[in-house]
Coordinates of C-alpha atoms in Angstrom, one line a residue:
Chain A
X1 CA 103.6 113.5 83.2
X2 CA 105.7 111.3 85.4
X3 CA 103.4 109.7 88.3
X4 CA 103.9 110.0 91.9
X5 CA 103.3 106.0 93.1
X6 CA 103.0 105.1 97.0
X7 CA 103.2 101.3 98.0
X8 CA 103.5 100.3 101.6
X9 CA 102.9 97.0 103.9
X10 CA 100.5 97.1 106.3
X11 CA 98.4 94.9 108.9
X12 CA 95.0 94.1 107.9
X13 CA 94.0 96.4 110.7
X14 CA 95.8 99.5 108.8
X15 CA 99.0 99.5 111.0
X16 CA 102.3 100.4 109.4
X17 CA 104.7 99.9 112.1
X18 CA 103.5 98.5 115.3
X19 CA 103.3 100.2 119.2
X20 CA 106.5 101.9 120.7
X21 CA 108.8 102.6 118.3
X22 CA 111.9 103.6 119.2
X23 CA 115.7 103.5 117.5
X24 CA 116.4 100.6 119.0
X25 CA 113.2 99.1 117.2
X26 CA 112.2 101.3 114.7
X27 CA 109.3 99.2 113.5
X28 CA 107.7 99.0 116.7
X29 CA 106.1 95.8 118.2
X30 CA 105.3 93.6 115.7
X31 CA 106.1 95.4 113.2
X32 CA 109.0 93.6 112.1
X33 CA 106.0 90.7 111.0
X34 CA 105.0 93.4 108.5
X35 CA 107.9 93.1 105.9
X36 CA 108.7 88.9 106.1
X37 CA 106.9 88.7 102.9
X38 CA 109.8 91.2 101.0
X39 CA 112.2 89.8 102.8
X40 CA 112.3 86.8 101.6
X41 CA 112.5 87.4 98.1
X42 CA 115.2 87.2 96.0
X43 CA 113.8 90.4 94.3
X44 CA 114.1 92.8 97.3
X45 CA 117.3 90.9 98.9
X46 CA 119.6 91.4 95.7
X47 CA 118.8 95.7 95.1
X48 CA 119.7 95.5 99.1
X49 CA 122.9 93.9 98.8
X50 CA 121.8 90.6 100.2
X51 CA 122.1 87.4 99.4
X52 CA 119.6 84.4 98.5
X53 CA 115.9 84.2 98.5
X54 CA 113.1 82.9 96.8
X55 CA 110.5 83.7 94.1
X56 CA 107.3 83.5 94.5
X57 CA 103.4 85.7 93.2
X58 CA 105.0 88.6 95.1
X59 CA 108.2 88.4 93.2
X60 CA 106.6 90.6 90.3
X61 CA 105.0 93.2 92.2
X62 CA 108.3 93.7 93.7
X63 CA 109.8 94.1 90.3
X64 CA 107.2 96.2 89.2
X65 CA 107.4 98.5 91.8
X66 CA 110.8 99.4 91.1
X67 CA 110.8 99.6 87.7
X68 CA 110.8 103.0 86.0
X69 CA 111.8 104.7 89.3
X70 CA 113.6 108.3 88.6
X71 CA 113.6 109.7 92.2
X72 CA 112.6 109.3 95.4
X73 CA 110.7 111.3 97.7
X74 CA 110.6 110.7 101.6
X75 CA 110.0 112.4 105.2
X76 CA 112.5 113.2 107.5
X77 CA 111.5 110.5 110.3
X78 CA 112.2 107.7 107.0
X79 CA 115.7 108.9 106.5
X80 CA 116.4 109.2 110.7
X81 CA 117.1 111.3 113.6
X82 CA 114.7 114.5 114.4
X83 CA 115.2 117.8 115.0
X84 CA 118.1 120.4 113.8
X85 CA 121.4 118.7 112.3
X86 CA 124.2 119.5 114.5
X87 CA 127.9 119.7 113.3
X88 CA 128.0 116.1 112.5
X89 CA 124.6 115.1 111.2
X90 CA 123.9 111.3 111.4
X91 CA 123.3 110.2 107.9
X92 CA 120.5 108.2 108.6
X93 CA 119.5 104.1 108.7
X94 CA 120.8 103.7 105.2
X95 CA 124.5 103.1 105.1
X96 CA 126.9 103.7 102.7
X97 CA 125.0 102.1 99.7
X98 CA 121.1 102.8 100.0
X99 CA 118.5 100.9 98.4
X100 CA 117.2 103.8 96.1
X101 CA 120.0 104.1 93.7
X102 CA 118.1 107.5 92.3
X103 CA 118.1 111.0 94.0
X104 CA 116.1 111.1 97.0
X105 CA 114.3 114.6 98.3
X106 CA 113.7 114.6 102.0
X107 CA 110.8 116.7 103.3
X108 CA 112.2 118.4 106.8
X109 CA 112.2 121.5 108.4
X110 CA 116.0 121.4 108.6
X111 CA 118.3 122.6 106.0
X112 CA 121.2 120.7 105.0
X113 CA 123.6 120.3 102.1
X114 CA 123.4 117.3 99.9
X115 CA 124.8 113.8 100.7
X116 CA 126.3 111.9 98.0
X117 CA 126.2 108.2 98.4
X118 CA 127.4 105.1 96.8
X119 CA 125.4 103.3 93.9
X120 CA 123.3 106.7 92.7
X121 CA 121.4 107.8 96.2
X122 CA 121.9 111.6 96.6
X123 CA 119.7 112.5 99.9
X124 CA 118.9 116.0 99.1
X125 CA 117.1 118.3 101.7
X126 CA 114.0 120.3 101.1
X127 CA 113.0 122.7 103.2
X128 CA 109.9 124.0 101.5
X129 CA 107.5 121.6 101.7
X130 CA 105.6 118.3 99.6
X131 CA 105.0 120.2 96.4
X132 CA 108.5 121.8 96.2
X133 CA 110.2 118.8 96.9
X134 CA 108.0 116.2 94.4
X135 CA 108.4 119.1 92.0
X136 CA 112.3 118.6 92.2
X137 CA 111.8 114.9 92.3
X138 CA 109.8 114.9 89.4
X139 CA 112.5 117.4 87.6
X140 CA 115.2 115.0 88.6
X141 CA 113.2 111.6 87.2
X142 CA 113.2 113.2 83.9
X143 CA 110.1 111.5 82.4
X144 CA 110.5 108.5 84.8
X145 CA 107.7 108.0 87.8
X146 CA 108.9 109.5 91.7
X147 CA 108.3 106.9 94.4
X148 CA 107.1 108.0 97.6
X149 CA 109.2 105.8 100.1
X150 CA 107.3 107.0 103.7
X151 CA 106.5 107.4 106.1
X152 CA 103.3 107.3 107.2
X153 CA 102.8 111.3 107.9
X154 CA 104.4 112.5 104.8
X155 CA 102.4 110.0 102.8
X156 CA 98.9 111.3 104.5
X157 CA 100.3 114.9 103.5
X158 CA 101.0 113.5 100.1
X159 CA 97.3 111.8 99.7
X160 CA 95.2 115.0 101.4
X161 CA 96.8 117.2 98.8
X162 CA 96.0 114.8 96.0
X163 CA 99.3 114.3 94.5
X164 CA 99.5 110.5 94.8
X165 CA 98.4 108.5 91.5
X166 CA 98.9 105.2 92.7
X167 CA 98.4 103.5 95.6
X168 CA 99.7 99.9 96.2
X169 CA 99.3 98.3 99.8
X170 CA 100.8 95.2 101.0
X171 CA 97.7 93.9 103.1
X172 CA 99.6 91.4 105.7
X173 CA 97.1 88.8 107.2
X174 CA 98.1 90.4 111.0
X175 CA 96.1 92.1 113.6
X176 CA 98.3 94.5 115.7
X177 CA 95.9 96.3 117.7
X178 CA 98.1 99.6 118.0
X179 CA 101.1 101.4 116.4
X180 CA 101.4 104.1 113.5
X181 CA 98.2 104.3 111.0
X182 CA 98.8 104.6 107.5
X183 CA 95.3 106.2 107.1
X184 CA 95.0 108.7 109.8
X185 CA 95.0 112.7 109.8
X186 CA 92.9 112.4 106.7
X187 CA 89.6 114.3 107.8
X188 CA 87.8 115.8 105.2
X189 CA 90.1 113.7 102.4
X190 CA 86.8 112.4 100.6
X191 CA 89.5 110.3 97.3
X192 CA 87.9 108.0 95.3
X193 CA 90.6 105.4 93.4
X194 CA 89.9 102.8 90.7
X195 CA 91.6 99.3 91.9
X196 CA 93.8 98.2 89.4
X197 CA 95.1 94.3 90.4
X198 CA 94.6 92.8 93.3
X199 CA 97.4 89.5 93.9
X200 CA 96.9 86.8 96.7
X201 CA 100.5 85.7 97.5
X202 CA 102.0 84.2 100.4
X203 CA 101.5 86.2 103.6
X204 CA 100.7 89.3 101.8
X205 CA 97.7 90.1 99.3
X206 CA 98.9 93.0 97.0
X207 CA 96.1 95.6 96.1
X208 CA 96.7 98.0 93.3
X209 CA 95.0 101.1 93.5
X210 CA 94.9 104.1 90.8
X211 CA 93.4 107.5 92.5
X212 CA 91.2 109.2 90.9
X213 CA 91.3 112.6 90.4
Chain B
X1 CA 81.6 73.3 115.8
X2 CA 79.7 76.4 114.1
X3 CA 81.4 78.9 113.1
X4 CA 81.4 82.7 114.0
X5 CA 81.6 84.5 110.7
X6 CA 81.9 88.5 110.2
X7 CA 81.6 90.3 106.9
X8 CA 81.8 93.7 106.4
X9 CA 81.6 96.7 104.1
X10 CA 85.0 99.1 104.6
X11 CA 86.5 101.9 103.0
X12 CA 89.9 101.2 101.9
X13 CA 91.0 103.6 104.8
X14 CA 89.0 101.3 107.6
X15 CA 85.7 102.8 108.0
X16 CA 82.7 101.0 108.6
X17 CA 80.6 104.4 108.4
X18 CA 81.4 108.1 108.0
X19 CA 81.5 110.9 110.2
X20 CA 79.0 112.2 111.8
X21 CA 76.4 109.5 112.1
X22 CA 72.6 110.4 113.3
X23 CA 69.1 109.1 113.4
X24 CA 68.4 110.4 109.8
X25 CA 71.9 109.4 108.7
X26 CA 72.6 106.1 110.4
X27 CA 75.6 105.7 107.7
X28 CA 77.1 109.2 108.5
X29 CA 78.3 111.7 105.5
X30 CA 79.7 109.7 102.7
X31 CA 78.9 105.8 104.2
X32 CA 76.2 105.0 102.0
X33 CA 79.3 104.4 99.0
X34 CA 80.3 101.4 101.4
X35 CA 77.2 99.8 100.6
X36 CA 76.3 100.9 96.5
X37 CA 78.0 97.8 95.1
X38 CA 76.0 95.4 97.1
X39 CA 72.2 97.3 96.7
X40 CA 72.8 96.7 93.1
X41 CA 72.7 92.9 93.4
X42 CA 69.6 90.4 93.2
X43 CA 71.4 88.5 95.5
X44 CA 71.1 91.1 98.3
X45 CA 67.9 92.7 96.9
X46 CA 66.0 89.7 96.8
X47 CA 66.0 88.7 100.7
X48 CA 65.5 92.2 101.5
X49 CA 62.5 92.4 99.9
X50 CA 63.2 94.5 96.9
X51 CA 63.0 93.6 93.1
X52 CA 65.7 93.9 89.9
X53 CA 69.4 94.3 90.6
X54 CA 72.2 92.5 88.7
X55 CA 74.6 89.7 89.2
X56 CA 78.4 90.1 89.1
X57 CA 81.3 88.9 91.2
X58 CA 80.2 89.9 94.0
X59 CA 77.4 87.6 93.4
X60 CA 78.8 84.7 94.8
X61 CA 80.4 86.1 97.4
X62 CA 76.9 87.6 98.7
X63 CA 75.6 84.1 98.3
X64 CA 78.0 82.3 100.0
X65 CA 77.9 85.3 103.1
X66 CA 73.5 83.9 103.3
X67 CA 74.2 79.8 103.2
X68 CA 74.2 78.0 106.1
X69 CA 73.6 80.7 108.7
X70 CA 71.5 79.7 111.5
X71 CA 71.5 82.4 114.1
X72 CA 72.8 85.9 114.1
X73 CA 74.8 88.6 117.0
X74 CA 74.8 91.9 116.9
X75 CA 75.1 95.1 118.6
X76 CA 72.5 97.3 120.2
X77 CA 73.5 99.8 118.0
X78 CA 72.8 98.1 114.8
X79 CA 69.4 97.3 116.3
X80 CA 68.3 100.4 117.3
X81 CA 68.2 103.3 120.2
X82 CA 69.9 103.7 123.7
X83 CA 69.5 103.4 126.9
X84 CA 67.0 102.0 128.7
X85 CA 63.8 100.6 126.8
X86 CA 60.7 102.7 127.8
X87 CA 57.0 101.6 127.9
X88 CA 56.6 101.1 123.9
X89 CA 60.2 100.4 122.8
X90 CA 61.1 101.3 119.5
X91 CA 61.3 97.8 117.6
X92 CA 64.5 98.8 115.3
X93 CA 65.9 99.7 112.0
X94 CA 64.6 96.4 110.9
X95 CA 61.0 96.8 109.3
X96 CA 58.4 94.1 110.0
X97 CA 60.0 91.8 107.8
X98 CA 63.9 92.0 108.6
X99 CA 66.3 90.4 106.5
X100 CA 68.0 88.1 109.3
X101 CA 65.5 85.0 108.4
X102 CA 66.9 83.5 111.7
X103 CA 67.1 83.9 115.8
X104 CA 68.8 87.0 116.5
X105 CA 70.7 87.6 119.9
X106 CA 71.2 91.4 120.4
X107 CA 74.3 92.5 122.9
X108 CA 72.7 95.1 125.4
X109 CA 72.5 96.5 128.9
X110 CA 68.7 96.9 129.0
X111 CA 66.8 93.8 129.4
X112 CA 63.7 93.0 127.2
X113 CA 61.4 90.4 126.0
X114 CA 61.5 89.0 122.8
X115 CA 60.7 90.6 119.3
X116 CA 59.1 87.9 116.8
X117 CA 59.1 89.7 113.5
X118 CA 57.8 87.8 109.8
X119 CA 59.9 85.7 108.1
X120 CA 61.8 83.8 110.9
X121 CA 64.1 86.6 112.9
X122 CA 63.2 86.7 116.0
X123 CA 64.9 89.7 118.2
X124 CA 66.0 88.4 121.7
X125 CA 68.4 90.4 124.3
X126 CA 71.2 89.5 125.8
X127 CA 72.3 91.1 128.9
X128 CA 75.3 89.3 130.0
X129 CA 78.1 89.5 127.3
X130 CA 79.3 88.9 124.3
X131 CA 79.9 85.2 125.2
X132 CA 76.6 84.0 126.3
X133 CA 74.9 85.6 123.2
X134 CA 77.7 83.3 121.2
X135 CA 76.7 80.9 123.1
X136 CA 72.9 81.3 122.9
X137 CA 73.4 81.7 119.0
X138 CA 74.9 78.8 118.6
X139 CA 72.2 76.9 120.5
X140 CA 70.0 78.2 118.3
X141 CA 71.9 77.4 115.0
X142 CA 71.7 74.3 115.9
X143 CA 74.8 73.3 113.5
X144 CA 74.7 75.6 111.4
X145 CA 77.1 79.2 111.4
X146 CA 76.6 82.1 113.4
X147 CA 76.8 85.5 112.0
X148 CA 78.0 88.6 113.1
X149 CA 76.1 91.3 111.8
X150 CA 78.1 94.6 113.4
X151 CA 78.2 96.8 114.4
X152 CA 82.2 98.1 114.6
X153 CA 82.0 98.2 118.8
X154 CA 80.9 94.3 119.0
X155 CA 82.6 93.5 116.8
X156 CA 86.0 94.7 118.1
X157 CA 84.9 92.8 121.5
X158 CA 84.6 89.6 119.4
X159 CA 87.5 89.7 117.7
X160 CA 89.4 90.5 120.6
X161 CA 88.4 88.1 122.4
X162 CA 89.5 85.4 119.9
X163 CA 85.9 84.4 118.7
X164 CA 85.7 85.6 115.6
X165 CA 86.5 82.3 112.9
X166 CA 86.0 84.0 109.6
X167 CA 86.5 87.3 108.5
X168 CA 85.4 88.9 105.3
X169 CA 85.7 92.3 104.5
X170 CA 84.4 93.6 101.0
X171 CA 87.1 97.0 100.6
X172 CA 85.9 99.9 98.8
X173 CA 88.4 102.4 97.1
X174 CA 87.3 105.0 98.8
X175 CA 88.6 107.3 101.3
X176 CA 86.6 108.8 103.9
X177 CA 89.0 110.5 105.9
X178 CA 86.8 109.9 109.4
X179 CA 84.0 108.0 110.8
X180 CA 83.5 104.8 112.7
X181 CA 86.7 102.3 112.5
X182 CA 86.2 98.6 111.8
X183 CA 89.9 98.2 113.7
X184 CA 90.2 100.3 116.8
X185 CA 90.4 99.6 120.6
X186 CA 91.9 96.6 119.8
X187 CA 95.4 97.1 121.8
X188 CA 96.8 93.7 122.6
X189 CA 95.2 91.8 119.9
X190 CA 97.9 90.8 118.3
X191 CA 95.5 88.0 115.9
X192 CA 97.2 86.2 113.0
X193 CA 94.8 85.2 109.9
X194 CA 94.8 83.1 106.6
X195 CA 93.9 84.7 103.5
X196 CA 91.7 82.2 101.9
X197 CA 90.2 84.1 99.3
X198 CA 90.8 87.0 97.2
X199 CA 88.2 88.5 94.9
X200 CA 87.9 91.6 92.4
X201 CA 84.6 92.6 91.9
X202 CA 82.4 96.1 90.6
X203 CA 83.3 98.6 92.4
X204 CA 84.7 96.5 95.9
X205 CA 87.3 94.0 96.6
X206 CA 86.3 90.9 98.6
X207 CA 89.3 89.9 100.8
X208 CA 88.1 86.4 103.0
X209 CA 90.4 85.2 106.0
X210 CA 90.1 82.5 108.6
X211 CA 91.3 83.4 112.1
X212 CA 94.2 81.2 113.3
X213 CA 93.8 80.5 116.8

């Protein structure tokens, strides 16, 4: 069966975004410190329309992590805005071309008909919870594995129901003290996992993690 | 100068023990897993006092965390009771033969005299902060490192306060879901590190930094 796989950055002290986030800074305090590694590479820059880069130990992990990609799955706060759409819904922080190029299934409790993007992202709204929606992900891959883009609540729903098979965090050498957990709101979660690679590459150390079940 | 090293045993999700801690279960309800792949070792059996165990990875790593330590900090906590000592204090977790080998400076609020136990640890008190216990420590290492035993609460006040030089923490892919955090109360930190060592081992993943300053 296709597999559900999770990979994130985070601070060595198990911060995903830092303190007050807000629209205006969406990765909080900090935060921003948490994705230099990706950005610099030509491997991330070119699937996100930019230009240049480098290559570097991280460069395959990168294009590991988006091979064999069918669908996405993601929560509501990762595509944008809150609450019920009004007439005129925002269509969220990723323009007109979004990195996924597969169709994406947002967890939310609004309902909204599908948006059709440029460059294969279709953001589809579920409105029946994690299962339904990596059920329809996983229908939609068609054999291929469903990638789990965030954030950091719908991943910790994702991991306390078991459904994640693989685990790969970006472990940036920074201490940020405060902002959004990726582990939190996990009592009583009790997963063992198998670590599968671990990769020391500049200012990010890449650990591979298969859960077991 | 000497150097303030700190390793530690953490779930993959941040905890330093499990919930639920107590006299009878000093690693609270699923903790003892942080420690399985280091009680298998000679390396670690051997100074505490216990035969057989293997050698692995980790090995080395276990090695290295013993050489050239000449006094050690810790927390009340990890010594033993609360509160004020009473006529016949309680002399610790650590046996009559603890496996420190060296000095020890204790962080408390409760004065007391000096423990000398076998094999070189001597248990003395500190009563006026984290600093002067550094400070004491280091007097008494005379060269050599100082190690940070724990527990999680010290340790946050040391590493928040910039003292901390070396930081090791031996992951284990496990979740516990709840317990005591290695990275909490640590608003403002904002501490910036250098991985200097990455190492896959049985069962734990040894991840070494040194703390830029």
């Amino acid at each position: 069966m296709s597999k559900l796989r999770f990979q994130i950055s985070m601070s060595l002290d198990g911060y995903v975004a830092g303190p007050n986030q807000s629209e205006e800074n969406p990765l909080g305090e900090g935060g921003e410190q948490l994705h230099e590694w990706v950005i610099a590479l030509e491997a991330w820059r070119k699937p996100h329309g930019l230009e240049g880069g480098e290559a570097n130990a991280s460069t395959e992990v990168v294009e590991r992590s988006l091979e064999n990609i069918g669908a996405t799955v993601m929560g509501r706060n990762m595509f944008g805005g809150e609450g019920p759409w009004d007439e005129h819904p925002w269509d969220g922080w990723w323009g007109d071309d979004p990195p996924f190029h597969t169709p994406v299934f947002i967890v939310t409790h609004h309902a909204r008909e599908p948006v059709v993007k440029q460059g294969g992202t279709t953001f589809n709204f579920v409105t029946d919870g994690i299962e339904s929606a990596l059920e329809q992900a996983r229908e939609a891959a068609a054999g291929k594995d469903v990638a789990l883009a965030g954030g950091a609540s719908v991943a910790q729903q994702y991991l306390k129901a078991g459904l994640i098979d693989e685990l790969q965090l970006n472990v940036v050498p920074v201490l940020l003290g405060a902002g959004a957990r990726l582990f939190d709101d996990l009592e009583g979660v009790n997963a063992e996992l198998e670590c599968t690679n671990v990769l020391d590459a500049p200012g990010v150390t890449h650990l591979s993690y298969r859960v077991l079940k």
